[in-house]
PDB file of C-alpha atoms in Angstrom:
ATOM      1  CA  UNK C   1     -17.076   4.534   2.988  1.00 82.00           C
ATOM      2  CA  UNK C   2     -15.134   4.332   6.265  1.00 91.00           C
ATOM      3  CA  UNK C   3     -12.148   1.913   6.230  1.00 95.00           C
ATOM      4  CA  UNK C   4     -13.108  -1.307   8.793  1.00 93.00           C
ATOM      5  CA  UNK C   5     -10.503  -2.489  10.662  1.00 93.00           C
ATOM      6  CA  UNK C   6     -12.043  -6.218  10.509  1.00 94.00           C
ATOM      7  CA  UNK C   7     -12.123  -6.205   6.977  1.00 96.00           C
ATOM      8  CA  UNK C   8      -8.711  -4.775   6.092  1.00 97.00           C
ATOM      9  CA  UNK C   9      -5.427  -5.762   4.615  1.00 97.00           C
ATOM     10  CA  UNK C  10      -2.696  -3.504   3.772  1.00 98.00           C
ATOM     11  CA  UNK C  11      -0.889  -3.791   0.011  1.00 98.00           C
ATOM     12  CA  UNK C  12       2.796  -3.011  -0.542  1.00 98.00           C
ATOM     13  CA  UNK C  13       3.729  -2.763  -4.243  1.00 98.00           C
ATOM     14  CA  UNK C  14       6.715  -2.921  -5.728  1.00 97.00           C
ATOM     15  CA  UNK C  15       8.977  -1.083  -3.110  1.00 98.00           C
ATOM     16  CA  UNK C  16      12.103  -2.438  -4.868  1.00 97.00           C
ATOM     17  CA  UNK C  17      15.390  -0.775  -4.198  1.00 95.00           C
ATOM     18  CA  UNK C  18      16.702  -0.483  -7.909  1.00 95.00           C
ATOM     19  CA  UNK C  19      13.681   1.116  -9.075  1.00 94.00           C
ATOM     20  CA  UNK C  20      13.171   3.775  -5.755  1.00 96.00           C
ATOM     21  CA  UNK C  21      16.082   5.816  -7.042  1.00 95.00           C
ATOM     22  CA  UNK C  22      14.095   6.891 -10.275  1.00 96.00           C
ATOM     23  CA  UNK C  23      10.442   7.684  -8.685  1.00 96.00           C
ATOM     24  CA  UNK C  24       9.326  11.140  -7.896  1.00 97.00           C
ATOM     25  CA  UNK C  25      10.207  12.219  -4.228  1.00 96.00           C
ATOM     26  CA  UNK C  26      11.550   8.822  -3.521  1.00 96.00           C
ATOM     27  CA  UNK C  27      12.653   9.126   0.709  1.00 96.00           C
ATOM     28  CA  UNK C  28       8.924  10.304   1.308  1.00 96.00           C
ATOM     29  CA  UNK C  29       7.055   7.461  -0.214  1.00 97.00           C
ATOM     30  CA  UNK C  30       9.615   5.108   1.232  1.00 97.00           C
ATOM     31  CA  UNK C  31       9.221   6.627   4.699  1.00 96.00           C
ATOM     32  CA  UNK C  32       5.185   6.460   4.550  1.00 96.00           C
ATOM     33  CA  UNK C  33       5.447   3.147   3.441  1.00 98.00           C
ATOM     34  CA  UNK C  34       7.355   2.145   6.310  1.00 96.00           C
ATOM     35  CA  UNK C  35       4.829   4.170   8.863  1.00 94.00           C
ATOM     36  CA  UNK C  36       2.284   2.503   7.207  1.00 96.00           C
ATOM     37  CA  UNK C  37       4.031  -0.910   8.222  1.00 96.00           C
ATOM     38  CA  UNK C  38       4.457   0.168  11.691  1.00 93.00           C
ATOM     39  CA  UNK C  39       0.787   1.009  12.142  1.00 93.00           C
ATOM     40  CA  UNK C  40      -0.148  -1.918  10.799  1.00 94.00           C
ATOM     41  CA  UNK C  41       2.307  -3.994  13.217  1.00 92.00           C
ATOM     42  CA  UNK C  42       0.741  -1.529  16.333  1.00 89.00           C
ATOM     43  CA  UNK C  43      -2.628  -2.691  15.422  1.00 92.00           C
ATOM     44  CA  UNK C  44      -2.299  -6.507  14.270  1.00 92.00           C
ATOM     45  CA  UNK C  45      -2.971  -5.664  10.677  1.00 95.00           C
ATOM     46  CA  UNK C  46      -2.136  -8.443   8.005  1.00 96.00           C
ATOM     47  CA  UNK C  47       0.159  -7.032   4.913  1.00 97.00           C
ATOM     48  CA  UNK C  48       0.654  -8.539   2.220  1.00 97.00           C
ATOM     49  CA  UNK C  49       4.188  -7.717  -0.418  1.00 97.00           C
ATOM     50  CA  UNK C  50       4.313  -8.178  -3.790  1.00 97.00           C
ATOM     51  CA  UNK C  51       7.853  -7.827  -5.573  1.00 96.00           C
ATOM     52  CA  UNK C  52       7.535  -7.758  -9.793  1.00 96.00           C
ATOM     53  CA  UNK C  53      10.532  -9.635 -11.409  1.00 96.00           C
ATOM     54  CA  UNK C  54      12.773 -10.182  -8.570  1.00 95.00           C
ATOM     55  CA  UNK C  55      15.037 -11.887 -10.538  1.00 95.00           C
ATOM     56  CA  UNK C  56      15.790  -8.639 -13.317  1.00 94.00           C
ATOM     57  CA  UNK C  57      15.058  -5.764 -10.401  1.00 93.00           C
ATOM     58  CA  UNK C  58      16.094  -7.289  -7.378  1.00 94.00           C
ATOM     59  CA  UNK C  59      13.589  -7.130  -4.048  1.00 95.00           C
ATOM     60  CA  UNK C  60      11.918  -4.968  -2.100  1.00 97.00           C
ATOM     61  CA  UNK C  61      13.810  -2.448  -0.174  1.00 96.00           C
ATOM     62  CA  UNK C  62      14.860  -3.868   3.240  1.00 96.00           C
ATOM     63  CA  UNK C  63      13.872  -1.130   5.482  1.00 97.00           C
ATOM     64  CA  UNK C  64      10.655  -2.090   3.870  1.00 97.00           C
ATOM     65  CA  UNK C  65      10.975  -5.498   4.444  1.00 96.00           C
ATOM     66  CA  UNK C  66      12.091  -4.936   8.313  1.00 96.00           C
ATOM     67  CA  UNK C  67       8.378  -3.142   9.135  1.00 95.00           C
ATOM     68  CA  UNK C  68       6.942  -5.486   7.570  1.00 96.00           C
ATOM     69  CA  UNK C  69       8.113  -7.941  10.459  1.00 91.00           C
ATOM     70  CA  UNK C  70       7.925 -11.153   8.040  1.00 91.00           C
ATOM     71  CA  UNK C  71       4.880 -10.742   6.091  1.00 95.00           C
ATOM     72  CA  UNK C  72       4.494 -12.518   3.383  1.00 93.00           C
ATOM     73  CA  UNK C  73       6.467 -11.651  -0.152  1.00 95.00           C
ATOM     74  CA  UNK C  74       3.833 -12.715  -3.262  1.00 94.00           C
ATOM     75  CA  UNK C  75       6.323 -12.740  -6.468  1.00 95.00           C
ATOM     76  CA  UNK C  76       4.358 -11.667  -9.605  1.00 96.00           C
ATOM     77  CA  UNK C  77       5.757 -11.184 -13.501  1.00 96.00           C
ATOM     78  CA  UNK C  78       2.361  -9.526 -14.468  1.00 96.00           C
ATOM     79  CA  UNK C  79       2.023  -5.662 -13.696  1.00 97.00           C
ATOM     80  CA  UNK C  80      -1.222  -6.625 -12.101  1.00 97.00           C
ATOM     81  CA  UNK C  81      -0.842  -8.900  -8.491  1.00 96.00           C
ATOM     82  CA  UNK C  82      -4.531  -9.666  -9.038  1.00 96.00           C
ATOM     83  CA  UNK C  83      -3.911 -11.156 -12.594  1.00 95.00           C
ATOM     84  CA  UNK C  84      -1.078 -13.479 -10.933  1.00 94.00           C
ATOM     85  CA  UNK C  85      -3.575 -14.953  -8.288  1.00 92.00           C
ATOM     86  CA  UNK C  86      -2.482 -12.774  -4.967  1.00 91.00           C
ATOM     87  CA  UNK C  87      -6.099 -12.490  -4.021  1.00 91.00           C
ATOM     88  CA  UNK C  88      -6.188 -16.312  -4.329  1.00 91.00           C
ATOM     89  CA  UNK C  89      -2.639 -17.093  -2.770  1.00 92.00           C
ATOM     90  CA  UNK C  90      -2.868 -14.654   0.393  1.00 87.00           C
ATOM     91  CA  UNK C  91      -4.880 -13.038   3.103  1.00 87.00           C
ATOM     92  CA  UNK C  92      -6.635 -10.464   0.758  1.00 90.00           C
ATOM     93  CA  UNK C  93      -8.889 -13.454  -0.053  1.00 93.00           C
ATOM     94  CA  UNK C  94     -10.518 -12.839   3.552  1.00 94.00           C
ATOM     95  CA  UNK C  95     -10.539  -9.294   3.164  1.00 96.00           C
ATOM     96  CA  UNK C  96     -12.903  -6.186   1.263  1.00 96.00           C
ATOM     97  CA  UNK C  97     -10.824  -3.714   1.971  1.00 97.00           C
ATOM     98  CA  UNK C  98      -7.357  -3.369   0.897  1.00 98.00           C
ATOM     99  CA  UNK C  99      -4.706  -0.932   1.538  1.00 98.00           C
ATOM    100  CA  UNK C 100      -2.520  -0.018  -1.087  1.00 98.00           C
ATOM    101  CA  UNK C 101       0.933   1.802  -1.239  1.00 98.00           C
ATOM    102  CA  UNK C 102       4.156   1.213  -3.608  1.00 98.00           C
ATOM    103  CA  UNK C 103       4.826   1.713  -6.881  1.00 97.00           C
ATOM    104  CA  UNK C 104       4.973   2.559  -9.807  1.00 96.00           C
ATOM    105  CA  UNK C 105       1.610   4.664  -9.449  1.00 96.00           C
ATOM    106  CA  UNK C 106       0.745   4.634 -12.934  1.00 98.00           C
ATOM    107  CA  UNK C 107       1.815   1.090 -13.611  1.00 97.00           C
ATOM    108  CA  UNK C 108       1.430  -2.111 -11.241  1.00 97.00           C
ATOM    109  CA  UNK C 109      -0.102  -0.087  -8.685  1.00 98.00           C
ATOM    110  CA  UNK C 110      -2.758   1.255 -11.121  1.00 98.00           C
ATOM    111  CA  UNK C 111      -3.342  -2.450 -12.684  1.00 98.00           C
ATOM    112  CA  UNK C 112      -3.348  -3.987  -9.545  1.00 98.00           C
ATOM    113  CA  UNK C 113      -6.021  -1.677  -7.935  1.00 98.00           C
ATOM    114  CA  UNK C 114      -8.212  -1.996 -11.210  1.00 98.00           C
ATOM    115  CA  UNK C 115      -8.468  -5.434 -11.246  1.00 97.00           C
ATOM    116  CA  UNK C 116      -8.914  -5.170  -7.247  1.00 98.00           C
ATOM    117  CA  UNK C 117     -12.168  -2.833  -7.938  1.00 98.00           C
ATOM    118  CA  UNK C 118     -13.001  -5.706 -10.615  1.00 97.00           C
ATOM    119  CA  UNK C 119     -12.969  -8.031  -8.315  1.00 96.00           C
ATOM    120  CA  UNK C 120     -15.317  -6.529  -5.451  1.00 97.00           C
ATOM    121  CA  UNK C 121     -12.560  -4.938  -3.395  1.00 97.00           C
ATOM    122  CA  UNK C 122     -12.649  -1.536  -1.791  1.00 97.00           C
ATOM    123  CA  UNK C 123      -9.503   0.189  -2.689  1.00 98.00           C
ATOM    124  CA  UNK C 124      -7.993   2.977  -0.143  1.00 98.00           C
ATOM    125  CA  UNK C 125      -4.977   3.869  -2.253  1.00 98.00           C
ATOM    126  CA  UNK C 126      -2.933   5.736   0.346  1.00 98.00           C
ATOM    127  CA  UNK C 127      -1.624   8.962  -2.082  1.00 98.00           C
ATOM    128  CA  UNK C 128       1.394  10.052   0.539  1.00 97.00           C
ATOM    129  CA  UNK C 129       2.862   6.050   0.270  1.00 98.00           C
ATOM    130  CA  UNK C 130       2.718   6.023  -3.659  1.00 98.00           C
ATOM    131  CA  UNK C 131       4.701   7.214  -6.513  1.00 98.00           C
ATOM    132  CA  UNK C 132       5.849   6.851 -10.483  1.00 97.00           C
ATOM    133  CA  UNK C 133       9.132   8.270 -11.981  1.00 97.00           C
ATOM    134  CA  UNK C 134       7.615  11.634 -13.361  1.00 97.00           C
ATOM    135  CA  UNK C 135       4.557  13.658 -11.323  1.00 97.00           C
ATOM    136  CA  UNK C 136       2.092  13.675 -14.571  1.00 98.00           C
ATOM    137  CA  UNK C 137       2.241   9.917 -14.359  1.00 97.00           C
ATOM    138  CA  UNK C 138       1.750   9.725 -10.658  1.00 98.00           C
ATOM    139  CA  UNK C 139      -1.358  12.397 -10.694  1.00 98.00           C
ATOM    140  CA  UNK C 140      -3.190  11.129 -13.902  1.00 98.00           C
ATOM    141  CA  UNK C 141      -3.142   7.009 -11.972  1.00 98.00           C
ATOM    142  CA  UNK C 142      -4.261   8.815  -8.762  1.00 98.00           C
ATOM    143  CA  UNK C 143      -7.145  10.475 -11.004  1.00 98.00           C
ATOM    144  CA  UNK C 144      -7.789   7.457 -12.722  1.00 98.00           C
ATOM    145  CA  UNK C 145      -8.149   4.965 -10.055  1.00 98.00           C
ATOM    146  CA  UNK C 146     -10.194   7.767  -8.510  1.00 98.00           C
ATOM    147  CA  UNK C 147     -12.789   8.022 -11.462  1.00 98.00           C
ATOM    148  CA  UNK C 148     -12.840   4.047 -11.100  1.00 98.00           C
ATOM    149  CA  UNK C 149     -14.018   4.000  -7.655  1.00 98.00           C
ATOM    150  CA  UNK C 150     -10.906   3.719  -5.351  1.00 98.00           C
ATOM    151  CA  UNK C 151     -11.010   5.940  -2.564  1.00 98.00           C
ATOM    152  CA  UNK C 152      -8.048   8.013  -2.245  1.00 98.00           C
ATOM    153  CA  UNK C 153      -6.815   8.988   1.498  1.00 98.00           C
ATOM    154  CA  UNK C 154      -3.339   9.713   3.413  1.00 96.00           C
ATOM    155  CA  UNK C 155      -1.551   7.679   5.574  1.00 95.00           C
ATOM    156  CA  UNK C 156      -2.742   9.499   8.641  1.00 91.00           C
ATOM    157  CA  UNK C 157      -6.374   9.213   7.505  1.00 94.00           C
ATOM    158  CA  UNK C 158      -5.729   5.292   6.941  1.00 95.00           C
ATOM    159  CA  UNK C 159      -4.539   5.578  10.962  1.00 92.00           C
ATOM    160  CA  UNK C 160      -7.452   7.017  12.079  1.00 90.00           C
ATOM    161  CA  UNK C 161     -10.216   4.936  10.646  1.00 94.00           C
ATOM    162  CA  UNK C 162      -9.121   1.931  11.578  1.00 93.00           C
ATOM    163  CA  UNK C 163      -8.775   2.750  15.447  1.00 88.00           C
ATOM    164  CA  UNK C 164     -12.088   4.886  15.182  1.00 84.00           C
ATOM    165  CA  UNK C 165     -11.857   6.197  18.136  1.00 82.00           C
ATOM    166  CA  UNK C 166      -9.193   7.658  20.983  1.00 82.00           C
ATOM    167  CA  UNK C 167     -10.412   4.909  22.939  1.00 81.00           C
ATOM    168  CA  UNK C 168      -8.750   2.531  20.747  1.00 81.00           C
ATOM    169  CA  UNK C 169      -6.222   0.577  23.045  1.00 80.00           C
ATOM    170  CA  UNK C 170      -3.392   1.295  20.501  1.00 82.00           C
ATOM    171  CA  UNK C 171      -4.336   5.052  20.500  1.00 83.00           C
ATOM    172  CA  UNK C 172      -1.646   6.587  22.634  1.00 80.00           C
ATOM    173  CA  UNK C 173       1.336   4.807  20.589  1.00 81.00           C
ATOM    174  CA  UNK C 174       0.142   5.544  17.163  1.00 76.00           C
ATOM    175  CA  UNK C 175      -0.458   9.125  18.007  1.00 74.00           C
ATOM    176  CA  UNK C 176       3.439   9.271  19.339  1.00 75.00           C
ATOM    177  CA  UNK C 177       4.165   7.518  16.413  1.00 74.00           C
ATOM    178  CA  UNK C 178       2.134  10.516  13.883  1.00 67.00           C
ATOM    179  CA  UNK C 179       3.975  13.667  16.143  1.00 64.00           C
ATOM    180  CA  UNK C 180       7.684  12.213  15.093  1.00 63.00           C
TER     181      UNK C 180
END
């Protein structure tokens, strides 16, 4: 299934700055993430943030924040967003198909994707914006959520399904943007 521009949201999870220095290859996920915000900014796309336990782990990671140019921050204590009402609470209500990056992969990434699928959602879990502190753990969610029915893609991929087409009146900046 081809990701819809109409019906998409894009996910960040968990992108907090005390827990980035422990994940596998931590400046690459950090850096997709952040593309992923500026694509989403190019082309008008809503994202949503969810931070778990602010108040023990501090938030997310403020280059993070800055792409995200103000979306909205949904504060959660379970590993799962979806279990804490951020369908309910935010603009993936509107939405079938949702975006995810963040972390941890194996944790309240995997959760919150489950309980996504559970709920009707099409899942495009973007595998270059994602990560867990070891590989194994990172590789066995990314199989899992696959078996469950979440489609897995890059970040580039995610880019060029939603304009469809080099017509797209966006094109010519997001391709500058994928050459850096």
């Amino acid at each position: 299934m081809r990701i819809n521009f109409e019906k998409s949201a894009l996910l960040i999870i968990d992108v907090q700055d005390s827990l980035i220095p422990h994940i596998y290859e931590p400046e690459q996920m950090v850096q997709k993430v952040i593309w992923l915000c500026q694509l989403a900014q190019h082309l008008v796309l809503p994202i949503v943030v969810s931070e778990h336990c602010v108040d023990k782990i501090g938030g997310t990671n403020q280059a993070v924040m800055d792409a995200t140019n103000g979306a909205p921050v949904f504060q959660k204590r379970s590993f799962s967003a979806v279990r804490d009402g951020i369908i309910k609470r935010t603009s993936l209500k509107d939405k079938a198909h949702i975006i995810v990056c963040g972390m941890e992969s194996h944790v309240c990434v995997l959760q919150t994707c489950l309980d996504l699928l559970a709920e009707g959602k099409t899942v495009y879990l973007v595998r270059d914006a994602v990560s867990s502190r070891k590989l194994s753990d990172l590789e066995l969610a990314v199989d899992r959520l696959k078996q469950a029915g979440a489609i897995i893609v890059s970040a580039e991929m995610v880019a060029f399904e939603l304009m469809a087409s080099a017509d797209h009146p966006r094109f010519s900046t997001v391709l500058k943007q994928l050459i850096k």
